[in-house]
Every structure is written in structure tokens, then in C-alpha cells.
Amino acid sequence: INNGDGTFGNWATLWHQPALDAAGLDFNSVSALKPYPTSWDGDLSTLTGQATLLRDFISANASHWFIRLTNGADSNVPPCGAVNINDPQSPVRCEIVPEMDTGDSLVVTGAVSNRTNVPWDADPVALQVDIDNNGQFLGAQETAFAGRPTISDGEARYEYNWTWFSQYSSGTYGMRVDFTNSAYYYTGNSTTLAQTGAYINVTVVGTTDFLTTSVPRLYRNSTTTIQAKLVDNALRPVPDQAVNWTWSGDGRTGVNFTDANGLFEVPFNVSANDPLGQFTLTFAFGGNPLLKGSNVIEDVWIVSRTYMAVVDSDPSFRQSGDRWDFTAQVKDDGKTRDRDAIGSALDGATPPSGGLVDVIFEGTDFDGVQHRQHIATLAPSAGLISLPEPQPDGSHLCFYDANGDGFADRDLDKNGLSREESVGCLRADITPLDPQLLREDPESFLPDGFGPVDVILRFEENLPNEGCAPLDVTTLGIQGVWDACTSVPGNDHFRVVMTHNANGFALIGRTSLDVDD
């Protein structure tokens, strides 16, 4: 905008209304952040005032703008203005700056002739982009295409396509088309000479996204900080921008600002009385003239860190024919993330008040090799679990087949026992303990029939009740660290090891000694 006194106001923004209509966009909505927006009907005669100077340079249809590039030798130029309206010393340029979105493409076309208007295809013509915004077009990185013009219909023509891929951050980029050997050429007329090259500046409006660097679980009666990062389409941080957030749990909202690295933090205080369950945390960035807004919805759980403790177990030393059993408590967190025993008892297999516990026997053979076997999957009853009681007919075994049809009675669909069909039964015949059966079982935890046995109780996560990931039975044969749950923070709440010399057991033989004399 020319103030008429040698000074200039803000840039003005021109919108092509037929194109907006074709795209189903509302002018008032899309122009909200733009300076001095104008809706243009596409008729050159309606460009009046300062906009009259645009008539020789622009045209448009429902999908494309067409803009004529200018050169230093041109006397007919578009409206002029300060490059940076906030800088009193800013240079003044007479130009049209098209605005494009990340992912958009442009096409540069033209023809080359010598001063006698003869088509000139002797030297290559290059399209260059000032990627680093230093005002120079240097190097292969800033040279997009180069090639000799092609003679077509009596003209030496060139045509180049350029796409603003996501690696290009938002901002204004200079572009030019010129000879690769531009030092050997000039343009102009008898009174005005200038360097060759057609120039244009293009503003790219980028996109934004949120990277959640940490979305922790929330625990009752605790304070946790959730951190996220606002980045542009080139994954560069977006600093000093306001981010609105909304928590679905109680409708609380807030505004935080990104730091120099695009990071922001939202501290969350969860009271002892907040309900358990899955909630959403929404981040929203409204955008600015160079970046489009974005929002993301993160699922966040308020969970109970399940508490499991052994109440009782049979004596450690067991012999052939003996039975070994235990009793353990399974409770919720007692409205705190600290380890304690004041929580409410879990009951059943399903959330929100139940879950499943896997029982694994880990035996050691005579060579010191560990063998693990999945013995049972138990659902707590009023907060207590124990091994299934033996039944005279053997129905306490998961593989019990009363009708002799070759399928376990629990296998209702006859396609193998599922986890749900195996709850509350023994996967191995260990009641009573029989060294001979243990030696014959190919998956036995005591292949020698005797030895020490550690018992592992493992609560499987059943949100909102926190626990271990589902048991992967293929890892049971790994020597050393085999269970990823041991690296989960707080796993001592919901994963218990009953060692053989404490509350586990050892199957020992009966030794007899005969003295002849």
C-alpha cells in the first residue's frame, strides 16, 4: 500500500473469489490473519487504485494463479513496498509475492531470445531457489533444474516444476530463472541495461504438529508433568507460541508457551478422589501468518498401580506325593502410587475391578540350568488367589477331557485352549508333586524330577489396573533376564518372586541309609 508521500504501509493480500468458491472456502475465514485482504472477482478491470498496477502481471482461474516475473531492466513493475514493514531501513521492492502451502507446486515457463528476437538455445537456463535466505543463489543445493531451452513453435522455451516439500520450513524464498553462465549476458534496451534473470519471491505457509515427548500415566494423589513439542513441517521447533490445552477429566483448560526448543509442559495434579479410566488431553495451536494451526488429542490413563503380596505358602521342602500351594492378595493402589496394602480387593477377570495373574514355576536342574513353565492363570476372588483345588476326577486340569472326544472340556470351540478358557485350572499336573510326571513332561520346570523352584506371580495389565504386558511364553526358555516386565517402573507392585529358600519350594527326594555293621 503506497501512502503517496514516499512511504509505504502494510502489504495487501489479494484473494481470487472464484477459486475460493471452487474450493469451498470462506473468504472471511481464510483471510482472518492476512493484512488488508481483498476479494477479487478475477476481472482485471475491477483492480483499481494501487491495484491497477497488477493488471499486467496477474490472471487467475478456479485452480491457478498466473504471475509474470520481472527483471531489473523492467520499467513497468507491480506496486512497490517495504520488504519488512517493521524495519525503517528496509529495502523497497516492487513485486507480487504469491503465497503457497507446504506441498504445493509451481511451474515456471518462459522463452529466450537474443536482441534480434531470434530464439536462443545455446546456453542452459537454470531454476534456482535461495534455500538459506542469504540473498544469493549459489551451489548445487540451490539449483533445482538446469537445461538448454527447447525450440518449440519458433521459440526457445523452458519449463520447470518445483514443489515445496515438507523439508522446507515456512518463510519467504527468492527464486530466479537465469542462464547458468549469466556473467556473459545482459538484458534491457538502448537506455537501460541490467543483469539477466527473472525473479520472484514466494512465501510458503507451513504446517505444524505436536510431538509428545512423554505421555506418562497418571496416578491418584500425585503430580505429574506432561511434556510436548510443537514443530513445523520440517520438524524444526516452533518457539514462543501459545498452546491451548484441555483436559477431558474435569474440563480444566490452560495456555502454555513453547520455549526456544518448541517445548512446553503441562503439570497435572491428580487427587486421591479422581476417578480411574481413560481421558483425553487436547493440545491446540491457533496458527500465525506463516504457520497453519494444528491440534492433537492424546489418550491419557489415570491408573491404579496394582498391589500384590503373598499372604501364606506351604513349607518349602516338598517330597513326592506332597502338595504345594500359596495364597496371595491382589488389590488396587489404595488411591496412592506408593506401595501399601490398604487398597480395595480386585475381583474377577475383567476391568475395572478385576484382572488375571499368571503363575510361573522356575526350576533349576542338576546342571544349574533354569526351566520355566506356565502353571496357571488365576482370577482373584475377593482379592485372593491360590492354586486350583485338586478334584478326584481331574477336572482341575486345563486339559481334562471327560467325554473322551480328544478335546479339553474347556475348549468350547475346539481350536485349542484360549487364555480365557484356561483361567482357574492347572496347565500341568503338579498336584500332588510327582517326580516321574515331571521327568516325562517335555515342558517341565524340573526335568530331573527334583530341585529348587522359584514361583513368579505376574499380574497382567488390565487397565485401569496397571501390570505387566501379556506373557510371551516363547521367552520362558531364555536363560537370564527373560521377562520385560522387570524393567517396568513399579513392577515390584504387581510382579512377585517367591524364591525357593523363602516362600517358594524345593522338591527333594527321600534318602535312606542302610548300615550293615
CSV table of C-alpha atoms in Angstrom, one decimal, residues 18-454:
chain,number,residue,atom,x,y,z
A,18,PRO,CA,-13.9,-17.9,-7.9
A,19,ALA,CA,-11.1,-20.1,-6.7
A,20,LEU,CA,-12.3,-19.9,-3.1
A,21,ASP,CA,-15.8,-20.8,-4.3
A,22,ALA,CA,-14.5,-23.8,-6.3
A,23,ALA,CA,-12.5,-25.0,-3.2
A,24,GLY,CA,-15.5,-24.5,-0.9
A,25,LEU,CA,-13.6,-21.9,1.3
A,26,ASP,CA,-15.0,-18.9,3.0
A,27,PHE,CA,-13.2,-15.6,2.4
A,28,ASN,CA,-13.7,-14.3,5.9
A,29,SER,CA,-12.3,-17.4,7.5
A,30,VAL,CA,-9.2,-17.9,5.3
A,31,SER,CA,-8.3,-14.2,5.3
A,32,ALA,CA,-8.5,-13.7,9.1
A,33,LEU,CA,-4.8,-13.5,9.7
A,34,LYS,CA,-3.8,-11.6,6.5
A,35,PRO,CA,-3.2,-7.9,6.1
A,36,TYR,CA,-5.7,-5.8,4.2
A,37,PRO,CA,-7.4,-8.7,2.5
A,38,THR,CA,-9.4,-8.1,-0.7
A,39,SER,CA,-11.7,-10.5,-2.5
A,40,TRP,CA,-11.2,-10.2,-6.3
A,41,ASP,CA,-13.7,-11.5,-8.8
A,42,GLY,CA,-11.0,-12.2,-11.4
A,43,ASP,CA,-11.9,-9.3,-13.7
A,44,LEU,CA,-8.8,-7.2,-14.4
A,45,SER,CA,-11.0,-4.1,-14.8
A,46,THR,CA,-12.1,-4.3,-11.2
A,47,LEU,CA,-8.5,-3.8,-10.0
A,48,THR,CA,-8.5,-0.1,-9.2
A,49,GLY,CA,-6.3,2.3,-7.3
A,50,GLN,CA,-2.9,0.9,-6.5
A,51,ALA,CA,-4.1,-2.5,-7.6
A,52,THR,CA,-4.3,-1.1,-11.2
A,53,LEU,CA,-0.6,-1.8,-11.4
A,54,LEU,CA,-1.3,-5.5,-11.0
A,55,ARG,CA,-3.2,-5.8,-14.3
A,56,ASP,CA,-0.2,-6.5,-16.5
A,57,PHE,CA,1.1,-9.2,-14.1
A,58,ILE,CA,-1.6,-11.4,-12.9
A,59,SER,CA,-4.5,-13.6,-14.1
A,60,ALA,CA,-6.3,-16.5,-12.5
A,61,ASN,CA,-8.7,-19.3,-13.0
A,62,ALA,CA,-10.5,-21.6,-10.5
A,63,SER,CA,-7.3,-23.5,-9.7
A,64,HIS,CA,-4.3,-21.5,-10.7
A,65,TRP,CA,-2.7,-18.1,-10.5
A,66,PHE,CA,-0.5,-16.8,-13.4
A,67,ILE,CA,2.1,-14.3,-12.4
A,68,ARG,CA,4.6,-12.6,-14.8
A,69,LEU,CA,8.1,-12.4,-13.4
A,70,THR,CA,10.1,-9.2,-13.5
A,71,ASN,CA,13.7,-8.2,-14.2
A,72,GLY,CA,15.8,-5.2,-13.1
A,73,ALA,CA,15.5,-3.7,-16.6
A,74,ASP,CA,11.7,-3.6,-16.5
A,75,SER,CA,10.2,-0.2,-16.2
A,76,ASN,CA,6.7,-1.5,-15.8
A,77,VAL,CA,6.5,-3.0,-12.4
A,78,PRO,CA,3.9,-4.1,-9.8
A,79,PRO,CA,3.1,-2.0,-6.7
A,80,CYS,CA,6.1,-1.2,-4.5
A,81,GLY,CA,6.6,-1.6,-0.8
A,82,ALA,CA,9.0,-2.1,2.0
A,83,VAL,CA,10.2,-5.7,2.3
A,84,ASN,CA,9.9,-5.6,6.1
A,85,ILE,CA,7.3,-3.0,7.2
A,86,ASN,CA,8.7,-3.1,10.7
A,87,ASP,CA,12.2,-2.1,9.6
A,88,PRO,CA,12.6,1.7,8.8
A,89,GLN,CA,15.7,0.9,6.8
A,90,SER,CA,14.1,-1.9,4.9
A,91,PRO,CA,14.7,-2.0,1.1
A,92,VAL,CA,11.8,-1.3,-1.2
A,93,ARG,CA,10.8,-3.8,-3.8
A,94,CYS,CA,8.1,-3.7,-6.5
A,95,GLU,CA,6.8,-7.2,-6.6
A,96,ILE,CA,4.0,-9.7,-6.3
A,97,VAL,CA,4.6,-12.4,-3.6
A,98,PRO,CA,2.5,-15.4,-4.2
A,99,GLU,CA,1.6,-17.4,-1.0
A,100,MET,CA,1.7,-21.2,-1.2
A,101,ASP,CA,1.2,-24.0,1.2
A,102,THR,CA,3.6,-26.8,2.0
A,103,GLY,CA,3.1,-29.5,-0.6
A,104,ASP,CA,2.0,-27.0,-3.3
A,105,SER,CA,3.8,-26.9,-6.7
A,106,LEU,CA,4.6,-24.1,-9.1
A,107,VAL,CA,5.6,-24.1,-12.8
A,108,VAL,CA,8.0,-21.6,-14.3
A,109,THR,CA,7.8,-21.2,-18.0
A,110,GLY,CA,9.4,-18.8,-20.4
A,111,ALA,CA,11.2,-18.2,-23.7
A,112,VAL,CA,14.7,-16.9,-24.5
A,113,SER,CA,15.7,-14.8,-27.5
A,114,ASN,CA,18.6,-12.6,-28.4
A,115,ARG,CA,18.4,-8.8,-29.1
A,116,THR,CA,17.2,-9.5,-32.6
A,117,ASN,CA,14.4,-11.7,-31.3
A,118,VAL,CA,16.0,-14.9,-32.6
A,119,PRO,CA,15.3,-17.9,-30.3
A,120,TRP,CA,18.3,-18.6,-28.2
A,121,ASP,CA,19.0,-22.2,-27.1
A,122,ALA,CA,22.8,-22.0,-27.0
A,123,ASP,CA,23.2,-22.0,-23.2
A,124,PRO,CA,21.4,-23.8,-20.3
A,125,VAL,CA,18.9,-22.0,-18.2
A,126,ALA,CA,18.5,-22.8,-14.6
A,127,LEU,CA,15.8,-22.5,-11.9
A,128,GLN,CA,17.3,-21.5,-8.6
A,129,VAL,CA,15.9,-21.2,-5.1
A,130,ASP,CA,17.5,-19.2,-2.3
A,131,ILE,CA,17.1,-22.0,0.3
A,132,ASP,CA,19.2,-20.4,3.0
A,133,ASN,CA,17.7,-16.9,2.6
A,134,ASN,CA,21.1,-15.2,2.2
A,135,GLY,CA,20.1,-13.3,-0.9
A,136,GLN,CA,22.4,-15.4,-3.1
A,137,PHE,CA,21.8,-18.3,-5.5
A,138,LEU,CA,24.8,-20.5,-5.0
A,139,GLY,CA,25.7,-24.1,-5.4
A,140,ALA,CA,24.1,-27.3,-6.5
A,141,GLN,CA,21.7,-27.3,-3.5
A,142,GLU,CA,20.1,-24.1,-4.6
A,143,THR,CA,20.0,-25.1,-8.3
A,144,ALA,CA,16.8,-27.1,-8.9
A,145,PHE,CA,17.0,-27.7,-12.6
A,146,ALA,CA,19.3,-26.7,-15.5
A,147,GLY,CA,18.9,-27.4,-19.2
A,148,ARG,CA,19.0,-25.9,-22.6
A,149,PRO,CA,15.8,-24.4,-23.9
A,150,THR,CA,13.8,-26.4,-26.4
A,151,ILE,CA,12.8,-25.0,-29.7
A,152,SER,CA,9.0,-25.2,-30.0
A,153,ASP,CA,6.7,-23.2,-32.3
A,154,GLY,CA,9.6,-21.0,-33.2
A,155,GLU,CA,10.6,-20.2,-29.6
A,156,ALA,CA,13.3,-21.4,-27.3
A,157,ARG,CA,11.2,-22.4,-24.4
A,158,TYR,CA,11.9,-23.8,-20.9
A,159,GLU,CA,9.6,-25.2,-18.3
A,160,TYR,CA,10.4,-26.2,-14.7
A,161,ASN,CA,8.3,-27.6,-11.9
A,162,TRP,CA,9.0,-27.0,-8.3
A,163,THR,CA,7.3,-28.5,-5.2
A,164,TRP,CA,7.5,-27.1,-1.7
A,165,PHE,CA,8.2,-30.4,0.0
A,166,SER,CA,8.0,-30.8,3.8
A,167,GLN,CA,11.7,-30.3,4.4
A,168,TYR,CA,11.3,-26.6,3.5
A,169,SER,CA,10.3,-24.5,6.5
A,170,SER,CA,7.8,-21.7,6.3
A,171,GLY,CA,9.1,-18.4,5.2
A,172,THR,CA,9.8,-16.3,2.0
A,173,TYR,CA,12.1,-17.8,-0.6
A,174,GLY,CA,13.7,-16.0,-3.5
A,175,MET,CA,13.5,-17.7,-6.9
A,176,ARG,CA,15.1,-16.9,-10.2
A,177,VAL,CA,15.4,-18.2,-13.7
A,178,ASP,CA,18.7,-17.3,-15.4
A,179,PHE,CA,21.5,-18.6,-17.6
A,180,THR,CA,24.0,-20.8,-15.9
A,181,ASN,CA,26.6,-18.6,-17.5
A,182,SER,CA,24.8,-15.4,-16.6
A,183,ALA,CA,28.0,-13.4,-16.5
A,184,TYR,CA,28.2,-13.5,-20.3
A,185,TYR,CA,24.7,-12.0,-20.8
A,186,TYR,CA,22.8,-8.8,-20.1
A,187,THR,CA,19.3,-7.6,-20.9
A,188,GLY,CA,17.5,-4.3,-21.3
A,189,ASN,CA,17.3,-1.8,-24.1
A,190,SER,CA,19.3,1.1,-25.5
A,191,THR,CA,18.8,3.2,-22.4
A,192,THR,CA,18.6,0.6,-19.6
A,193,LEU,CA,20.8,-2.4,-19.1
A,194,ALA,CA,20.6,-5.0,-16.4
A,195,GLN,CA,21.7,-8.4,-15.4
A,196,THR,CA,19.7,-11.2,-16.9
A,197,GLY,CA,17.3,-13.3,-14.8
A,198,ALA,CA,13.6,-13.3,-13.9
A,199,TYR,CA,12.9,-13.0,-10.2
A,200,ILE,CA,10.1,-13.7,-7.8
A,201,ASN,CA,9.7,-14.1,-4.1
A,202,VAL,CA,7.4,-16.9,-2.8
A,203,THR,CA,6.0,-17.1,0.7
A,204,VAL,CA,5.5,-20.7,2.0
A,205,VAL,CA,2.9,-21.3,4.7
A,206,GLY,CA,3.9,-24.4,6.7
A,207,THR,CA,2.1,-26.9,8.8
A,208,THR,CA,2.6,-27.7,12.4
A,209,ASP,CA,2.3,-30.8,14.6
A,210,PHE,CA,2.8,-31.8,18.2
A,211,LEU,CA,5.4,-34.4,19.2
A,212,THR,CA,4.6,-35.8,22.6
A,213,THR,CA,7.9,-36.5,24.2
A,214,SER,CA,6.3,-38.0,27.2
A,215,VAL,CA,2.7,-39.0,27.9
A,216,PRO,CA,3.0,-40.7,31.3
A,217,ARG,CA,0.3,-42.5,33.1
A,218,LEU,CA,-1.3,-40.5,35.9
A,219,TYR,CA,-1.7,-41.9,39.4
A,220,ARG,CA,-4.1,-40.7,42.1
A,221,ASN,CA,-2.8,-38.5,44.8
A,222,SER,CA,0.3,-37.5,42.7
A,223,THR,CA,1.6,-34.7,40.5
A,224,THR,CA,2.9,-35.5,37.0
A,225,THR,CA,4.3,-33.2,34.2
A,226,ILE,CA,3.3,-33.9,30.6
A,227,GLN,CA,5.7,-32.5,28.0
A,228,ALA,CA,5.2,-32.0,24.3
A,229,LYS,CA,6.9,-30.2,21.4
A,230,LEU,CA,5.5,-28.0,18.7
A,231,VAL,CA,7.3,-28.5,15.4
A,232,ASP,CA,6.8,-27.3,11.8
A,233,ASN,CA,6.6,-29.5,8.7
A,234,ALA,CA,10.4,-29.6,8.5
A,235,LEU,CA,10.4,-30.9,12.1
A,236,ARG,CA,12.0,-27.6,13.3
A,237,PRO,CA,10.8,-26.3,16.7
A,238,VAL,CA,8.3,-23.5,16.8
A,239,PRO,CA,9.3,-21.2,19.6
A,240,ASP,CA,7.4,-18.6,21.6
A,241,GLN,CA,3.9,-19.7,20.6
A,242,ALA,CA,0.8,-20.1,22.7
A,243,VAL,CA,-0.6,-23.6,23.1
A,244,ASN,CA,-4.0,-24.2,24.5
A,245,TRP,CA,-4.8,-27.4,26.3
A,246,THR,CA,-7.9,-29.1,27.6
A,247,TRP,CA,-8.3,-32.0,30.0
A,248,SER,CA,-11.4,-34.1,29.5
A,249,GLY,CA,-11.4,-35.4,33.0
A,250,ASP,CA,-12.8,-32.3,34.6
A,251,GLY,CA,-12.9,-29.8,31.7
A,252,ARG,CA,-9.9,-27.8,33.0
A,253,THR,CA,-8.1,-25.7,30.4
A,254,GLY,CA,-4.9,-23.7,30.2
A,255,VAL,CA,-2.4,-21.8,28.0
A,256,ASN,CA,1.3,-22.6,27.9
A,257,PHE,CA,4.0,-21.1,25.7
A,258,THR,CA,6.7,-23.0,23.8
A,259,ASP,CA,10.3,-22.3,24.7
A,260,ALA,CA,13.2,-21.8,22.3
A,261,ASN,CA,13.2,-25.5,21.5
A,262,GLY,CA,9.4,-25.7,20.9
A,263,LEU,CA,8.8,-27.5,24.2
A,264,PHE,CA,6.1,-26.8,26.7
A,265,GLU,CA,5.0,-28.6,29.9
A,266,VAL,CA,1.6,-29.2,31.5
A,267,PRO,CA,1.8,-30.1,35.2
A,268,PHE,CA,-1.1,-32.3,36.3
A,269,ASN,CA,-2.2,-32.8,39.9
A,270,VAL,CA,-4.5,-35.8,40.3
A,271,SER,CA,-6.3,-36.0,43.6
A,272,ALA,CA,-7.0,-39.2,45.6
A,273,ASN,CA,-10.6,-38.9,44.6
A,274,ASP,CA,-10.2,-38.5,40.9
A,275,PRO,CA,-11.8,-41.5,39.0
A,276,LEU,CA,-9.7,-44.1,37.2
A,277,GLY,CA,-10.1,-44.5,33.5
A,278,GLN,CA,-9.1,-43.2,30.1
A,279,PHE,CA,-9.2,-39.5,29.4
A,280,THR,CA,-8.1,-37.2,26.7
A,281,LEU,CA,-5.6,-34.3,26.7
A,282,THR,CA,-6.0,-31.9,23.7
A,283,PHE,CA,-3.3,-29.6,22.5
A,284,ALA,CA,-4.2,-26.8,20.1
A,285,PHE,CA,-2.1,-24.2,18.2
A,286,GLY,CA,-4.1,-21.5,16.5
A,287,GLY,CA,-1.5,-20.7,13.8
A,288,ASN,CA,0.1,-17.5,12.6
A,289,PRO,CA,0.6,-15.8,9.2
A,290,LEU,CA,3.3,-18.3,8.3
A,291,LEU,CA,2.2,-21.5,10.1
A,292,LYS,CA,-1.1,-23.3,10.0
A,293,GLY,CA,-2.7,-24.3,13.3
A,294,SER,CA,-3.0,-27.9,14.5
A,295,ASN,CA,-4.3,-29.9,17.3
A,296,VAL,CA,-3.7,-33.3,18.7
A,297,ILE,CA,-5.7,-35.5,21.1
A,298,GLU,CA,-3.7,-37.7,23.4
A,299,ASP,CA,-5.2,-40.6,25.3
A,300,VAL,CA,-4.1,-40.4,29.0
A,301,TRP,CA,-4.9,-43.0,31.6
A,302,ILE,CA,-5.4,-42.4,35.3
A,303,VAL,CA,-4.4,-45.9,36.5
A,304,SER,CA,-4.2,-47.9,39.7
A,305,ARG,CA,-0.8,-49.5,40.3
A,306,THR,CA,-1.9,-53.0,41.3
A,307,TYR,CA,-0.6,-54.3,44.6
A,308,MET,CA,0.2,-58.0,45.0
A,309,ALA,CA,1.6,-59.7,48.1
A,310,VAL,CA,2.0,-63.2,49.4
A,311,VAL,CA,-0.2,-64.0,52.4
A,312,ASP,CA,0.8,-67.6,53.0
A,313,SER,CA,2.5,-70.6,51.4
A,314,ASP,CA,3.2,-74.2,52.3
A,315,PRO,CA,6.5,-75.2,53.8
A,316,SER,CA,9.4,-75.1,51.3
A,317,PHE,CA,10.7,-78.7,51.4
A,318,ARG,CA,8.3,-80.9,49.5
A,319,GLN,CA,8.6,-84.6,48.7
A,320,SER,CA,6.9,-86.9,46.2
A,321,GLY,CA,3.2,-87.0,46.9
A,322,ASP,CA,3.1,-83.7,48.7
A,323,ARG,CA,1.1,-80.7,47.6
A,324,TRP,CA,2.4,-77.1,47.5
A,325,ASP,CA,0.1,-74.1,47.4
A,326,PHE,CA,0.1,-70.4,48.3
A,327,THR,CA,-2.3,-67.6,49.0
A,328,ALA,CA,-1.7,-64.0,47.7
A,329,GLN,CA,-3.6,-60.8,47.8
A,330,VAL,CA,-4.4,-58.7,44.7
A,331,LYS,CA,-5.5,-55.1,45.4
A,332,ASP,CA,-5.7,-51.7,43.8
A,333,ASP,CA,-3.4,-48.9,44.7
A,334,GLY,CA,-5.3,-47.6,47.7
A,335,LYS,CA,-5.5,-44.2,45.9
A,336,THR,CA,-1.7,-43.7,46.0
A,337,ARG,CA,1.2,-44.7,43.8
A,338,ASP,CA,3.2,-45.8,46.9
A,339,ARG,CA,3.4,-49.4,47.8
A,340,ASP,CA,1.0,-50.3,50.5
A,341,ALA,CA,-1.7,-52.9,51.5
A,342,ILE,CA,-4.7,-50.6,52.1
A,343,GLY,CA,-6.2,-50.9,48.7
A,344,SER,CA,-9.5,-52.4,47.6
A,345,ALA,CA,-9.6,-56.0,46.7
A,346,LEU,CA,-9.7,-56.9,43.0
A,347,ASP,CA,-12.3,-59.5,42.0
A,348,GLY,CA,-12.8,-61.4,38.8
A,349,ALA,CA,-11.1,-61.3,35.5
A,350,THR,CA,-12.4,-58.1,33.8
A,351,PRO,CA,-11.8,-54.4,34.4
A,352,PRO,CA,-12.3,-52.0,36.1
A,353,SER,CA,-12.2,-54.1,39.2
A,354,GLY,CA,-10.5,-57.3,38.1
A,355,GLY,CA,-7.6,-58.9,36.3
A,356,LEU,CA,-5.6,-62.0,35.7
A,357,VAL,CA,-2.4,-63.4,37.5
A,358,ASP,CA,-0.1,-65.8,35.7
A,359,VAL,CA,1.7,-68.3,37.9
A,360,ILE,CA,5.1,-69.5,36.6
A,361,PHE,CA,7.3,-72.1,38.2
A,362,GLU,CA,11.1,-71.6,37.6
A,363,GLY,CA,13.0,-74.7,38.5
A,364,THR,CA,16.8,-75.4,38.3
A,365,ASP,CA,18.1,-78.7,37.1
A,366,PHE,CA,21.1,-80.6,38.3
A,367,ASP,CA,23.4,-78.7,35.8
A,368,GLY,CA,22.2,-75.3,37.1
A,369,VAL,CA,20.0,-74.6,34.0
A,370,GLN,CA,16.7,-72.8,34.6
A,371,HIS,CA,13.4,-74.2,33.3
A,372,ARG,CA,10.2,-72.2,33.4
A,373,GLN,CA,6.7,-73.5,33.0
A,374,HIS,CA,3.4,-71.6,32.8
A,375,ILE,CA,1.4,-73.4,35.5
A,376,ALA,CA,-1.9,-71.4,35.9
A,377,THR,CA,-3.8,-68.3,35.1
A,378,LEU,CA,-5.9,-67.1,38.1
A,379,ALA,CA,-8.6,-64.5,38.6
A,380,PRO,CA,-8.8,-63.1,42.1
A,381,SER,CA,-11.8,-63.7,44.3
A,382,ALA,CA,-12.4,-61.0,46.9
A,383,GLY,CA,-8.7,-60.1,46.4
A,384,LEU,CA,-7.3,-63.6,47.0
A,385,ILE,CA,-5.6,-66.1,44.6
A,386,SER,CA,-4.5,-69.7,45.2
A,387,LEU,CA,-3.8,-72.7,43.0
A,388,PRO,CA,-6.9,-74.7,42.0
A,389,GLU,CA,-8.0,-77.3,44.4
A,390,PRO,CA,-7.4,-80.9,43.1
A,391,GLN,CA,-10.5,-82.8,42.1
A,392,PRO,CA,-10.8,-86.6,42.2
A,393,ASP,CA,-11.8,-86.7,38.5
A,394,GLY,CA,-9.0,-84.4,37.4
A,395,SER,CA,-11.3,-81.6,36.3
A,396,HIS,CA,-8.9,-79.1,37.9
A,397,LEU,CA,-6.6,-79.7,35.0
A,398,CYS,CA,-6.9,-77.5,31.9
A,399,PHE,CA,-6.6,-80.5,29.6
A,400,TYR,CA,-9.3,-82.5,31.3
A,401,ASP,CA,-11.4,-84.4,28.8
A,402,ALA,CA,-14.4,-86.1,30.4
A,403,ASN,CA,-16.2,-87.3,27.3
A,404,GLY,CA,-13.0,-88.6,25.6
A,405,ASP,CA,-13.6,-86.7,22.3
A,406,GLY,CA,-9.9,-85.6,22.2
A,407,PHE,CA,-10.7,-82.0,23.1
A,408,ALA,CA,-10.4,-80.5,26.6
A,409,ASP,CA,-13.8,-79.8,28.1
A,410,ARG,CA,-12.8,-76.1,28.5
A,411,ASP,CA,-12.0,-75.9,24.8
A,412,LEU,CA,-15.5,-74.9,23.7
A,413,ASP,CA,-14.7,-74.0,20.1
A,414,LYS,CA,-12.3,-77.0,19.8
A,415,ASN,CA,-9.5,-74.9,18.3
A,416,GLY,CA,-7.1,-75.0,21.3
A,417,LEU,CA,-7.4,-73.6,24.7
A,418,SER,CA,-7.5,-69.8,24.7
A,419,ARG,CA,-6.3,-67.7,27.6
A,420,GLU,CA,-9.9,-67.0,28.7
A,421,GLU,CA,-10.7,-70.8,28.6
A,422,SER,CA,-7.6,-71.5,30.8
A,423,VAL,CA,-8.5,-69.3,33.8
A,424,GLY,CA,-8.8,-71.2,37.1
A,425,CYS,CA,-7.2,-74.5,36.1
A,426,LEU,CA,-3.8,-76.1,36.2
A,427,ARG,CA,-1.9,-76.3,32.9
A,428,ALA,CA,0.4,-79.0,34.3
A,429,ASP,CA,-0.4,-82.0,36.7
A,430,ILE,CA,1.5,-80.8,39.7
A,431,THR,CA,-0.9,-81.8,42.5
A,432,PRO,CA,0.4,-83.8,44.1
A,433,LEU,CA,4.0,-83.4,43.1
A,434,ASP,CA,5.3,-86.4,41.2
A,435,PRO,CA,8.9,-86.6,40.1
A,436,GLN,CA,8.1,-89.2,37.5
A,437,LEU,CA,5.5,-87.0,35.8
A,438,LEU,CA,7.9,-84.0,36.0
A,439,ARG,CA,10.6,-86.1,34.2
A,440,GLU,CA,8.1,-87.1,31.5
A,441,ASP,CA,6.7,-83.6,30.8
A,442,PRO,CA,8.6,-82.1,27.8
A,443,GLU,CA,7.9,-78.6,29.2
A,444,SER,CA,8.7,-79.5,32.8
A,445,PHE,CA,10.1,-76.9,35.2
A,446,LEU,CA,12.0,-79.8,36.9
A,447,PRO,CA,13.2,-82.2,34.1
A,448,ASP,CA,15.3,-84.1,36.6
A,449,GLY,CA,12.2,-84.6,38.8
A,450,PHE,CA,13.8,-82.8,41.8
A,451,GLY,CA,15.2,-79.4,42.5
A,452,PRO,CA,14.6,-75.9,43.9
A,453,VAL,CA,11.6,-73.9,42.4
A,454,ASP,CA,11.1,-70.2,42.4
